Coordinates of C-alpha atoms and ligand atoms in Angstrom, one line a residue:
X7 CA 105.3 110.4 123.9
X8 CA 105.7 109.3 120.4
X9 CA 104.5 106.5 118.3
X10 CA 105.1 103.5 120.5
X11 CA 102.7 102.0 118.1
X12 CA 103.8 98.4 118.4
X13 CA 105.0 98.4 122.0
X14 CA 102.6 95.8 123.4
X15 CA 103.2 93.6 120.4
X16 CA 106.9 94.0 120.9
X17 CA 106.5 93.4 124.6
X18 CA 104.8 90.0 124.0
X19 CA 106.9 89.0 121.1
X20 CA 110.2 90.6 121.8
X21 CA 111.8 87.6 123.5
X22 CA 110.8 85.2 120.8
X23 CA 111.6 87.7 118.1
X24 CA 115.1 88.3 119.5
X25 CA 115.7 84.6 119.6
X26 CA 114.6 84.4 116.0
X27 CA 116.7 87.5 115.2
X28 CA 119.8 85.9 116.7
X29 CA 119.3 82.6 114.9
X30 CA 118.5 84.0 111.5
X31 CA 120.6 87.2 111.6
X32 CA 122.5 85.9 108.7
X33 CA 119.6 84.6 106.7
X34 CA 117.8 86.7 104.2
X35 CA 114.8 88.1 106.0
X36 CA 112.7 88.2 102.8
X37 CA 113.3 84.6 102.0
X38 CA 112.5 83.2 105.4
X39 CA 109.5 85.2 105.9
X40 CA 107.9 84.7 102.5
X41 CA 108.6 81.0 103.0
X42 CA 106.7 81.0 106.2
X43 CA 103.8 82.9 104.7
X44 CA 103.7 80.8 101.6
X45 CA 103.5 77.6 103.6
X46 CA 100.9 79.0 105.8
X47 CA 98.6 79.6 102.9
X48 CA 98.7 76.0 101.9
X49 CA 97.6 74.7 105.3
X50 CA 93.8 74.8 105.1
X51 CA 93.0 74.0 108.8
X52 CA 89.6 74.7 110.0
X53 CA 89.8 76.7 113.2
X54 CA 87.6 74.7 115.5
X55 CA 86.1 77.6 117.5
X56 CA 85.7 81.0 116.1
X57 CA 84.5 83.4 118.7
X58 CA 82.0 85.9 117.5
X59 CA 81.7 84.2 114.1
X60 CA 78.8 85.7 112.1
X61 CA 77.8 88.0 115.0
X62 CA 76.7 91.4 114.1
X63 CA 76.7 94.6 116.3
X64 CA 75.2 97.9 115.5
X65 CA 76.2 101.4 116.6
X66 CA 73.2 103.7 116.2
X67 CA 73.7 106.2 113.4
X68 CA 77.0 104.7 112.3
X69 CA 75.7 101.4 111.1
X70 CA 76.8 97.8 111.9
X71 CA 79.9 95.6 112.0
X72 CA 80.0 91.9 111.6
X73 CA 82.7 89.2 112.0
X74 CA 82.4 86.6 109.3
X75 CA 84.7 83.7 108.4
X76 CA 86.6 86.0 106.0
X77 CA 88.0 88.0 109.0
X78 CA 89.9 84.9 110.3
X79 CA 93.1 83.3 109.2
X80 CA 94.9 80.6 111.2
X81 CA 98.2 82.4 110.9
X82 CA 97.6 85.9 109.7
X83 CA 94.6 86.7 111.8
X84 CA 93.8 84.0 114.4
X85 CA 91.7 86.3 116.7
X86 CA 88.9 88.7 116.2
X87 CA 86.9 90.6 118.8
X88 CA 84.4 93.4 118.6
X89 CA 85.5 97.0 119.2
X90 CA 85.2 98.5 122.7
X91 CA 82.2 100.7 123.3
X92 CA 82.0 104.0 121.5
X93 CA 82.2 106.0 124.7
X94 CA 85.4 104.2 125.7
X95 CA 87.2 104.7 122.4
X96 CA 85.8 108.2 122.3
X97 CA 86.8 109.1 118.7
X98 CA 87.2 112.9 118.4
X99 CA 87.8 115.1 115.5
X100 CA 90.0 118.2 116.1
X101 CA 90.2 120.9 113.5
X102 CA 93.1 123.1 112.7
X103 CA 93.3 125.9 110.1
X104 CA 95.4 128.9 109.3
X105 CA 93.1 130.8 111.6
X106 CA 93.7 128.4 114.5
X107 CA 97.0 126.7 113.7
X108 CA 97.8 125.4 117.2
X109 CA 94.5 125.6 119.1
X110 CA 92.3 122.8 118.0
X111 CA 88.5 123.1 117.7
X112 CA 86.4 120.0 118.4
X113 CA 84.0 119.3 115.6
X114 CA 81.2 116.7 115.8
X115 CA 78.9 115.4 113.1
X116 CA 76.2 114.9 115.7
X117 CA 76.3 118.6 116.6
X118 CA 76.2 120.9 113.5
X119 CA 76.7 123.9 115.7
X120 CA 80.2 122.7 116.5
X121 CA 81.0 122.7 112.8
X122 CA 79.2 125.9 112.1
X123 CA 81.0 127.8 114.9
X124 CA 84.4 126.4 113.9
X125 CA 86.8 127.7 111.2
X126 CA 85.9 124.7 109.0
X127 CA 85.6 125.9 105.4
X128 CA 83.8 123.4 103.1
X129 CA 85.2 125.0 100.0
X130 CA 88.8 124.2 101.0
X131 CA 90.6 120.9 100.9
X132 CA 90.3 118.7 104.0
X133 CA 93.1 116.5 105.4
X134 CA 92.6 113.9 108.2
X135 CA 95.6 112.6 110.2
X136 CA 95.1 109.3 112.0
X137 CA 97.7 108.0 114.5
X138 CA 98.3 104.3 115.2
X139 CA 98.7 101.8 118.0
X140 CA 99.6 103.1 121.5
X141 CA 99.9 106.5 120.1
X142 CA 98.0 109.7 120.7
X143 CA 97.4 112.9 118.8
X144 CA 99.7 114.5 121.3
X145 CA 102.7 112.9 119.6
X146 CA 105.2 115.3 118.1
X147 CA 104.8 113.9 114.6
X148 CA 101.1 114.7 114.5
X149 CA 101.9 118.4 115.3
X150 CA 104.8 118.5 112.8
X151 CA 102.7 117.1 110.0
X152 CA 99.8 119.4 110.8
X153 CA 102.1 122.5 110.8
X154 CA 103.6 121.5 107.4
X155 CA 100.2 120.9 105.8
X156 CA 98.8 124.3 107.0
X157 CA 102.0 125.9 105.8
X158 CA 101.7 124.2 102.3
X159 CA 98.1 125.3 101.7
X160 CA 95.1 127.0 103.3
X161 CA 93.1 124.0 104.2
X162 CA 91.2 122.2 107.0
X163 CA 93.4 119.8 108.9
X164 CA 91.4 117.4 111.1
X165 CA 93.3 115.2 113.6
X166 CA 91.5 112.0 114.5
X167 CA 91.9 111.2 118.2
X168 CA 91.2 107.6 119.1
X169 CA 93.6 107.3 122.0
X170 CA 90.9 105.6 124.0
X171 CA 91.0 102.7 121.6
X172 CA 94.7 102.4 120.8
X173 CA 95.4 100.5 124.0
X174 CA 98.2 98.1 124.6
X175 CA 96.3 95.1 123.5
X176 CA 96.9 94.7 119.8
X177 CA 94.0 92.4 119.0
X178 CA 91.6 94.8 120.7
X179 CA 93.2 97.8 119.0
X180 CA 92.8 96.2 115.6
X181 CA 89.1 95.7 116.3
X182 CA 88.7 99.2 117.5
X183 CA 90.0 100.6 114.2
X184 CA 86.9 99.2 112.6
X185 CA 84.7 101.4 114.8
X186 CA 87.0 104.4 114.3
X187 CA 86.6 103.8 110.6
X188 CA 82.8 103.9 110.9
X189 CA 83.0 107.1 112.9
X190 CA 85.3 108.7 110.3
X191 CA 83.3 107.5 107.4
X192 CA 80.2 108.9 109.0
X193 CA 81.8 112.2 109.7
X194 CA 83.1 112.6 106.1
X195 CA 79.7 111.6 104.6
X196 CA 78.1 114.2 106.9
X197 CA 80.3 117.1 105.7
X198 CA 79.7 116.0 102.1
X199 CA 75.9 115.9 102.6
X200 CA 75.4 118.9 104.9
X201 CA 78.2 121.2 103.8
X202 CA 78.6 120.2 100.2
X203 CA 82.2 119.2 100.6
X204 CA 83.6 117.6 97.4
X205 CA 84.7 114.1 98.3
X206 CA 87.6 114.4 95.8
X207 CA 89.0 117.2 98.1
X208 CA 89.2 114.8 101.1
X209 CA 92.5 113.1 101.9
X210 CA 93.1 110.8 104.8
X211 CA 96.7 110.2 106.1
X212 CA 97.1 107.3 108.5
X213 CA 100.1 105.7 110.1
X214 CA 100.3 102.0 110.9
X215 CA 96.9 100.9 112.3
X216 CA 95.7 104.4 111.2
X217 CA 96.3 103.4 107.6
X218 CA 93.9 100.5 107.8
X219 CA 91.4 102.8 109.7
X220 CA 91.6 105.1 106.7
X221 CA 90.8 102.1 104.5
X222 CA 87.6 101.2 106.5
X223 CA 86.5 104.9 106.3
X224 CA 87.3 105.1 102.6
X225 CA 85.2 102.0 101.9
X226 CA 82.1 104.0 103.2
X227 CA 82.7 107.2 101.3
X228 CA 81.9 107.3 97.6
X229 CA 84.5 109.1 95.5
X230 CA 86.9 109.8 98.4
X231 CA 89.9 111.6 96.9
X232 CA 92.9 110.1 98.5
X233 CA 94.3 107.9 101.2
X234 CA 98.0 107.9 102.2
X235 CA 99.1 104.9 104.1
X236 CA 102.3 105.4 106.1
X237 CA 103.8 102.0 106.8
X238 CA 100.5 100.2 107.3
X239 CA 100.6 97.7 110.1
X240 CA 101.4 94.2 109.1
X241 CA 100.2 91.9 111.8
X242 CA 96.5 90.9 111.3
X243 CA 96.4 92.7 107.9
X244 CA 99.0 91.4 105.5
X245 CA 97.8 88.6 103.2
X246 CA 94.2 89.2 104.4
X247 CA 91.3 89.9 102.0
X248 CA 91.0 93.5 100.8
X249 CA 88.0 94.3 103.0
X250 CA 90.1 93.6 106.1
X251 CA 93.0 96.0 105.2
X252 CA 93.8 99.1 103.2
X253 CA 93.4 98.4 99.5
X254 CA 93.2 100.4 96.2
X255 CA 89.4 100.4 96.2
X256 CA 89.3 102.6 99.3
X257 CA 89.9 105.9 97.5
X258 CA 90.5 107.3 94.0
X259 CA 94.2 107.4 94.9
X260 CA 95.8 105.2 97.5
X261 CA 99.5 105.9 98.0
X262 CA 101.6 103.9 100.5
X263 CA 105.1 104.3 101.9
X264 CA 106.6 101.1 103.2
X265 CA 109.6 101.5 105.5
X266 CA 109.5 98.5 108.0
X267 CA 108.5 95.5 106.0
X268 CA 111.1 93.0 107.2
X269 CA 108.3 90.7 108.5
X270 CA 107.1 90.3 112.0
X271 CA 109.7 87.6 112.9
X272 CA 112.4 90.3 112.4
X273 CA 110.5 92.9 114.4
X274 CA 109.3 94.5 111.2
X275 CA 105.8 95.9 111.8
X276 CA 104.9 97.3 108.4
X277 CA 103.4 95.6 105.5
X278 CA 105.6 94.5 102.6
X279 CA 102.7 93.6 100.4
X280 CA 101.6 96.3 98.0
X281 CA 98.2 97.7 99.1
X282 CA 97.6 100.9 97.1
X283 CA 97.8 102.3 93.6
X284 CA 101.3 103.7 94.2
X285 CA 103.4 101.6 96.6
X286 CA 106.8 103.2 97.5
X287 CA 109.7 101.2 99.0
X288 CA 112.4 103.7 100.0
X289 CA 115.7 101.8 100.4
X290 CA 113.8 98.6 99.6
X291 CA 111.2 99.2 102.3
X292 CA 112.5 96.8 104.8
X293 CA 115.1 98.6 106.9
X294 CA 116.1 102.3 106.8
X295 CA 119.6 103.8 106.8
X296 CA 120.4 105.0 110.2
X297 CA 118.2 102.4 111.9
X298 CA 120.5 99.4 111.8
X299 CA 121.0 98.0 115.3
X300 CA 124.4 96.4 114.5
X301 CA 125.7 99.9 113.6
X302 CA 124.0 101.7 116.5
X303 CA 125.9 101.4 119.8
X304 CA 122.9 102.9 121.4
X305 CA 120.8 99.7 121.3
X306 CA 123.1 97.3 123.3
X307 CA 123.5 100.1 125.8
X308 CA 119.7 100.5 126.0
X309 CA 119.4 96.8 126.4
X310 CA 121.6 96.8 129.5
X311 CA 120.1 99.9 130.9
X312 CA 116.5 99.7 130.2
X313 CA 115.9 96.0 129.3
X314 CA 114.7 94.1 126.4
X315 CA 111.4 95.9 126.0
X316 CA 112.9 99.4 125.7
X317 CA 115.5 98.1 123.3
X318 CA 113.0 96.4 121.0
X319 CA 111.0 99.6 121.1
X320 CA 113.9 101.8 120.0
X321 CA 114.6 99.2 117.3
X322 CA 111.0 98.9 116.1
X323 CA 110.1 102.6 116.1
X324 CA 113.0 103.8 114.0
X325 CA 112.0 102.0 110.7
X326 CA 108.3 102.2 111.4
X327 CA 108.3 106.0 112.1
X328 CA 110.5 106.8 109.1
X329 CA 107.5 106.7 106.8
X330 CA 106.0 109.6 108.7
X331 CA 109.3 111.6 108.6
X332 CA 109.6 111.1 104.8
X333 CA 106.0 112.2 104.2
X334 CA 106.2 115.2 106.5
X335 CA 109.5 116.2 104.8
X336 CA 108.0 115.9 101.3
X337 CA 105.2 118.4 102.0
X338 CA 107.2 121.6 101.7
X339 CA 110.6 120.2 100.8
X340 CA 112.0 121.2 97.4
X341 CA 113.6 117.9 96.6
X342 CA 111.1 115.7 94.6
X343 CA 111.4 112.2 96.2
X344 CA 111.4 110.7 92.7
X345 CA 110.9 106.9 92.7
X346 CA 111.2 104.4 89.9
X347 CA 109.0 101.5 89.1
X348 CA 111.1 98.4 89.1
X349 CA 110.9 94.6 89.5
X350 CA 113.3 94.6 92.5
X351 CA 115.5 97.0 94.5
X352 CA 118.5 95.2 93.0
X353 CA 117.3 96.0 89.5
X354 CA 116.8 99.6 90.6
X355 CA 120.3 99.9 92.1
X356 CA 121.9 98.5 88.9
X357 CA 120.3 101.2 86.9
X358 CA 117.8 99.0 85.0
X359 CA 114.8 101.2 85.8
X360 CA 116.2 104.7 85.4
X361 CA 113.5 106.2 83.3
X362 CA 110.8 108.7 83.9
X363 CA 108.4 109.3 81.1
X364 CA 105.3 111.5 81.5
X365 CA 102.1 109.5 81.1
X366 CA 103.8 106.2 81.8
X367 CA 104.0 104.4 85.1
X368 CA 107.8 104.3 85.1
X369 CA 108.2 106.8 87.9
X370 CA 106.2 108.5 90.6
X371 CA 106.7 111.0 93.4
X372 CA 106.8 109.6 96.9
X373 CA 104.9 111.5 99.7
X374 CA 102.6 114.5 99.6
X375 CA 103.0 115.2 95.9
X376 CA 102.3 111.7 94.8
X377 CA 99.1 113.0 93.2
X378 CA 101.1 115.0 90.7
X379 CA 103.4 112.1 89.7
X380 CA 104.6 112.3 86.1
X381 CA 102.7 109.1 85.3
X382 CA 99.4 110.8 86.1
X383 CA 100.0 113.9 83.9
X384 CA 99.2 112.7 80.4
X385 CA 95.9 114.0 79.3
X386 CA 95.0 111.3 76.9
X387 CA 94.3 108.6 79.4
X388 CA 92.2 109.3 82.5
X389 CA 94.1 109.2 85.8
X390 CA 92.0 106.4 87.2
X391 CA 92.8 104.1 84.3
X392 CA 96.5 104.9 84.8
X393 CA 96.2 104.3 88.5
X394 CA 94.6 100.9 87.8
X395 CA 97.6 100.0 85.7
X396 CA 99.9 100.9 88.6
X397 CA 98.3 98.5 91.1
X398 CA 100.7 95.9 92.4
X399 CA 103.8 97.8 91.0
X400 CA 106.6 98.7 93.4
X401 CA 108.4 102.1 93.2
X402 CA 111.9 102.2 94.6
X403 CA 114.0 105.1 95.7
X404 CA 117.0 105.8 98.0
X405 CA 117.0 108.2 100.9
X406 CA 119.5 109.5 103.4
X407 CA 120.1 108.2 107.0
X408 CA 119.2 111.6 108.5
X409 CA 117.7 114.9 107.5
X410 CA 117.6 115.8 104.6
X411 CA 116.2 112.4 103.9
X412 CA 115.4 113.3 100.3
X413 CA 118.2 112.5 97.9
X414 CA 118.8 113.1 94.1
X415 CA 119.3 109.9 92.1
X416 CA 122.3 109.6 89.8
X417 CA 123.0 106.8 87.4
X418 CA 126.7 106.4 86.9
X419 CA 127.9 104.0 84.1
X420 CA 131.5 102.9 83.8
X421 CA 132.6 101.6 80.4
X422 CA 135.6 99.5 80.9
X423 CA 138.3 99.1 78.2
X424 CA 140.0 95.8 77.4
X425 CA 143.5 96.5 76.3
X426 CA 145.8 93.3 76.0
X427 CA 147.6 94.1 79.2
X428 CA 144.4 94.1 81.3
X429 CA 143.4 91.2 83.5
X430 CA 140.1 89.6 82.6
X431 CA 138.7 90.9 85.8
X432 CA 139.8 92.8 88.8
X433 CA 138.0 93.5 92.1
X434 CA 138.2 96.5 94.4
X435 CA 136.7 99.8 95.4
X436 CA 135.9 102.9 93.3
X437 CA 135.3 106.4 94.6
X438 CA 134.2 109.3 92.4
X439 CA 134.2 113.1 92.6
X440 CA 131.7 114.7 90.3
X441 CA 132.2 118.4 89.3
X442 CA 129.5 120.7 87.9
X443 CA 129.1 124.4 88.0
X444 CA 126.8 123.9 90.9
X445 CA 129.4 122.2 93.0
X446 CA 131.4 119.1 93.7
X447 CA 130.1 115.9 95.3
X448 CA 131.8 112.7 96.5
X449 CA 130.3 109.3 95.8
X450 CA 131.2 105.8 96.7
X451 CA 130.6 103.7 93.6
X452 CA 131.0 100.5 95.6
X453 CA 128.9 101.2 98.7
X454 CA 128.3 97.5 99.5
X455 CA 131.9 96.4 99.5
X456 CA 134.3 95.4 96.8
X457 CA 133.1 94.9 93.4
X458 CA 134.2 92.4 90.7
X459 CA 134.8 94.2 87.4
X460 CA 135.2 92.5 84.1
X461 CA 137.3 94.5 81.6
X462 CA 135.3 95.2 78.4
X463 CA 132.0 95.4 80.2
X464 CA 129.9 98.4 81.2
X465 CA 128.6 98.7 84.8
X466 CA 125.7 101.0 85.9
X467 CA 124.8 101.9 89.4
X468 CA 122.2 104.2 90.8
X469 CA 123.5 106.3 93.7
X470 CA 122.0 109.0 95.7
X471 CA 123.2 112.3 97.1
X472 CA 121.4 115.2 98.8
X473 CA 122.9 117.7 96.4
X474 CA 121.5 118.6 93.0
X475 CA 124.2 119.0 90.3
X476 CA 121.6 120.0 87.7
X477 CA 123.0 117.4 85.3
X478 CA 125.7 119.7 84.0
X479 CA 128.7 117.5 84.9
X480 CA 132.0 118.8 83.4
X481 CA 134.5 116.5 85.1
X482 CA 134.7 113.3 87.0
X483 CA 137.6 112.0 89.0
X484 CA 137.8 108.2 89.7
X485 CA 139.9 106.7 92.5
X486 CA 140.6 103.0 92.2
X487 CA 141.8 100.6 94.9
X488 CA 142.5 97.0 94.2
X489 CA 141.2 94.7 96.9
X490 CA 143.7 92.0 97.7
X491 CA 142.1 89.5 100.1
X492 CA 144.8 87.2 101.6
X493 CA 142.1 84.7 102.5
X494 CA 141.0 84.4 98.9
X495 CA 143.9 83.3 96.7
X496 CA 142.1 84.2 93.5
X497 CA 142.3 87.8 94.4
X498 CA 146.0 87.8 95.1
X499 CA 147.7 90.1 92.7
X500 CA 151.5 90.3 93.0
X501 CA 154.3 90.4 90.4
X502 CA 152.6 88.2 87.9
X503 CA 149.3 90.1 87.7
X504 CA 148.1 93.5 86.7
X505 CA 146.0 95.3 89.3
X506 CA 145.2 98.3 87.1
X507 CA 141.6 99.3 86.1
X508 CA 141.1 100.4 82.5
X509 CA 138.2 102.8 82.0
X510 CA 137.0 104.0 78.6
X511 CA 134.3 106.5 79.7
X512 CA 132.1 107.5 82.5
X513 CA 128.5 108.6 82.0
X514 CA 126.5 110.4 84.6
X515 CA 122.7 110.8 84.4
X516 CA 120.4 112.7 86.7
X517 CA 116.7 112.9 86.5
X518 CA 115.1 116.2 85.8
X519 CA 111.5 116.6 87.1
X520 CA 109.5 115.8 84.0
X521 CA 106.6 118.1 83.2
X522 CA 103.8 118.2 80.8
X523 CA 104.9 118.0 77.2
X524 CA 108.5 116.9 77.9
X525 CA 109.3 113.5 76.6
X526 CA 112.2 112.1 78.4
X527 CA 113.6 113.8 81.4
X528 CA 117.2 113.0 81.8
X529 CA 120.3 115.1 82.1
X530 CA 123.1 113.1 80.8
X531 CA 126.8 113.7 80.6
X532 CA 129.4 111.4 79.0
X533 CA 133.0 111.9 80.0
X534 CA 136.1 110.4 78.6
X535 CA 139.7 110.1 79.8
X536 CA 142.1 113.0 79.3
X537 CA 144.6 110.7 77.8
X538 CA 146.6 109.9 74.6
X539 CA 144.9 106.6 74.4
X540 CA 141.1 106.3 74.3
X541 CA 141.0 105.0 77.8
X542 CA 142.4 105.7 81.2
X543 CA 144.9 103.4 82.8
X544 CA 144.3 103.6 86.6
X545 CA 146.9 102.0 88.8
X546 CA 146.0 100.6 92.2
X547 CA 145.4 103.5 94.6
X548 CA 145.6 105.7 91.5
X549 CA 143.3 108.4 90.1
X550 CA 142.0 109.4 86.7
X551 CA 140.2 112.5 85.4
X552 CA 137.4 112.3 82.8
X553 CA 136.2 115.4 81.1
X554 CA 133.1 116.2 79.1
X555 CA 135.0 117.3 76.0
X556 CA 137.3 114.3 76.1
X557 CA 135.0 112.0 74.1
X558 CA 135.1 111.3 70.3
X559 CA 138.4 113.0 70.0
X560 CA 142.0 111.8 70.2
X561 CA 144.2 114.0 72.3
X562 CA 147.6 115.0 71.1
X563 CA 148.6 116.8 74.2
X564 CA 150.9 115.3 76.7
X565 CA 148.7 116.4 79.7
X566 CA 148.2 112.8 80.8
X567 CA 146.8 113.4 84.3
X568 CA 147.1 109.8 85.4
X569 CA 149.0 108.9 88.5
Ligands
NAG613 C1 78.9 91.8 107.0 O1 79.1 93.2 106.7 C2 79.4 93.5 105.4 C3 79.8 95.0 105.3 O2 78.9 95.8 105.9 C4 78.2 93.2 104.5 O3 78.5 93.5 103.2 C5 77.9 91.7 104.7 O4 76.7 91.4 104.0 C6 77.7 91.3 106.1 N1 77.6 89.9 106.2 C7 76.7 89.3 107.0 C8 76.7 87.8 107.0 O5 76.0 89.9 107.7
NAG614 C1 74.5 125.7 110.7 O1 74.1 124.4 110.2 C2 72.8 124.2 109.8 C3 72.5 122.8 109.4 O2 73.6 122.2 108.8 C4 72.5 125.2 108.6 O3 71.2 125.0 108.2 C5 72.8 126.6 109.1 O4 72.7 127.5 108.0 C6 74.2 126.7 109.6 N1 74.4 128.0 110.2 C7 75.4 128.8 109.8 C8 75.5 130.0 110.6 O5 76.2 128.5 109.0
NAG615 C1 72.5 117.6 108.4 O1 72.6 116.3 108.8 C2 71.7 115.8 109.7 C3 72.1 114.4 110.1 O2 72.8 113.7 109.0 C4 70.4 115.8 109.1 O3 69.4 115.3 110.0 C5 70.0 117.2 108.8 O4 68.8 117.3 108.1 C6 71.1 117.8 107.9 N1 70.8 119.2 107.6 C7 71.0 119.8 106.5 C8 70.7 121.3 106.4 O5 71.2 119.2 105.4

């Protein structure tokens, strides 16, 4: 069984959430949910009875846990309990290496012989994988990630099993993660002390509740190298003080992939709040392509067949589990998962953040290779200073709806001409065909519907495609279709109006992976119309060809390829 993480929560909230979903389907999720949170912060209500407030419990060699006022919030975290007994949660560490890639070895800090006898090699890097709510280490994804890690490098991969504490009671499970965090922190400190493991070589990868567990462990280990949070759980963590959740102080590098941040009212179970040094928001981090219920006939079917609970689980898991898939894919994949730092996803899509300079925080690599992001490469400033600068920033990228998820990013800029015959603006759809020696790719330049285009302006858009054209684009074909909407009189274009699109040039840029010493890292091709005029006149449902040697030159030939 895989990742039913949020099942119980979904179970208890699915009805309410579906009602909310139905009522607000048209509303912007972000607006509504930030409104709710914003308002809740202003209500300073004293919770009359706080169970366990200021209680303290100790767990032998592990140390103690307390519940202070700071663990409570009327809306974000109304309940707190203590973890279940250690023997019930039964946290176990299972080691895999290249010598035992599929047969795990149990290692215990309390029993040095178990470590001595195992294949654990303190000189190699150590990765921990932590599952989330109602999940177990038997989930397929844990095995897939483990296999990819071992394939990538000769290292110790330790799977943390806390299935005894990831029970279907969310409040209890969140409390249990604190004890699992103590166990993990203790284990790591033990291998540092007794086996001279370098804390910088330790990397914890946690999904959902497992991401916050990694944070609790990291707070106990001085100099811990890295934590990767895969869609950290939102309920009980978002908007809470940093000691309650994963935060940048928990490791030297904390990188986070957000894939399900719509907000709990919309069945989004991941945090939208940045909580690391490098926070990645693929496809805006709220909903993932291929996970949309309205486009998946499967869900209504499931609803009829298996009921509400099953339907909400299918719905919830898809976005929430995508962070795992992206990370696992990034380990040995050759596509770089380049992401750009930007104010918003809209800014990113309109090409306002298409830069990637080594040593600056303008771009970063999402996933396994985040620690070799171009922004961390410059030698002049220490990586930790650069990482502090990145805190709170958001990195955006676009991915595919299915494997291969990793896409290359292209910025396409259309420079429109403004001849006297042109309308001030036209609206419609544009499709492009990009030719390079590496191949031909098709792109929809208006993926979110018809676009209003003002003649004389330049429009940029960032589009993604799995293929890498290597930047060497020789020819672009544009197809234009005017959109006449009978319900919108302004768009009607009959005898008295001109539905042609006039395009002066097309520029296509693709990011090259910047390395040390390279300044900018862009492949750029500017293409112009193969035409007697210095622009292409594209009729409705027509086509125009732009070529790389067409610019800065007037053509005398009669080979006007316009149709
Ligand atoms: C609660 O625990 C934290 C972390 O161990 C500690 O810093 C703090 O002093 C404790 N507070 C109380 C009131 O015991
Ligand atoms: C086993 O561990 C103990 C204590 O950590 C250490 O002293 C001993 O050398 C180890 N034995 C082997 C065979 O590595
Ligand atoms: C290993 O760790 C245990 C417990 O932390 C400690 O008692 C023991 O002395 C350590 N052994 C060595 C060889 O460092």
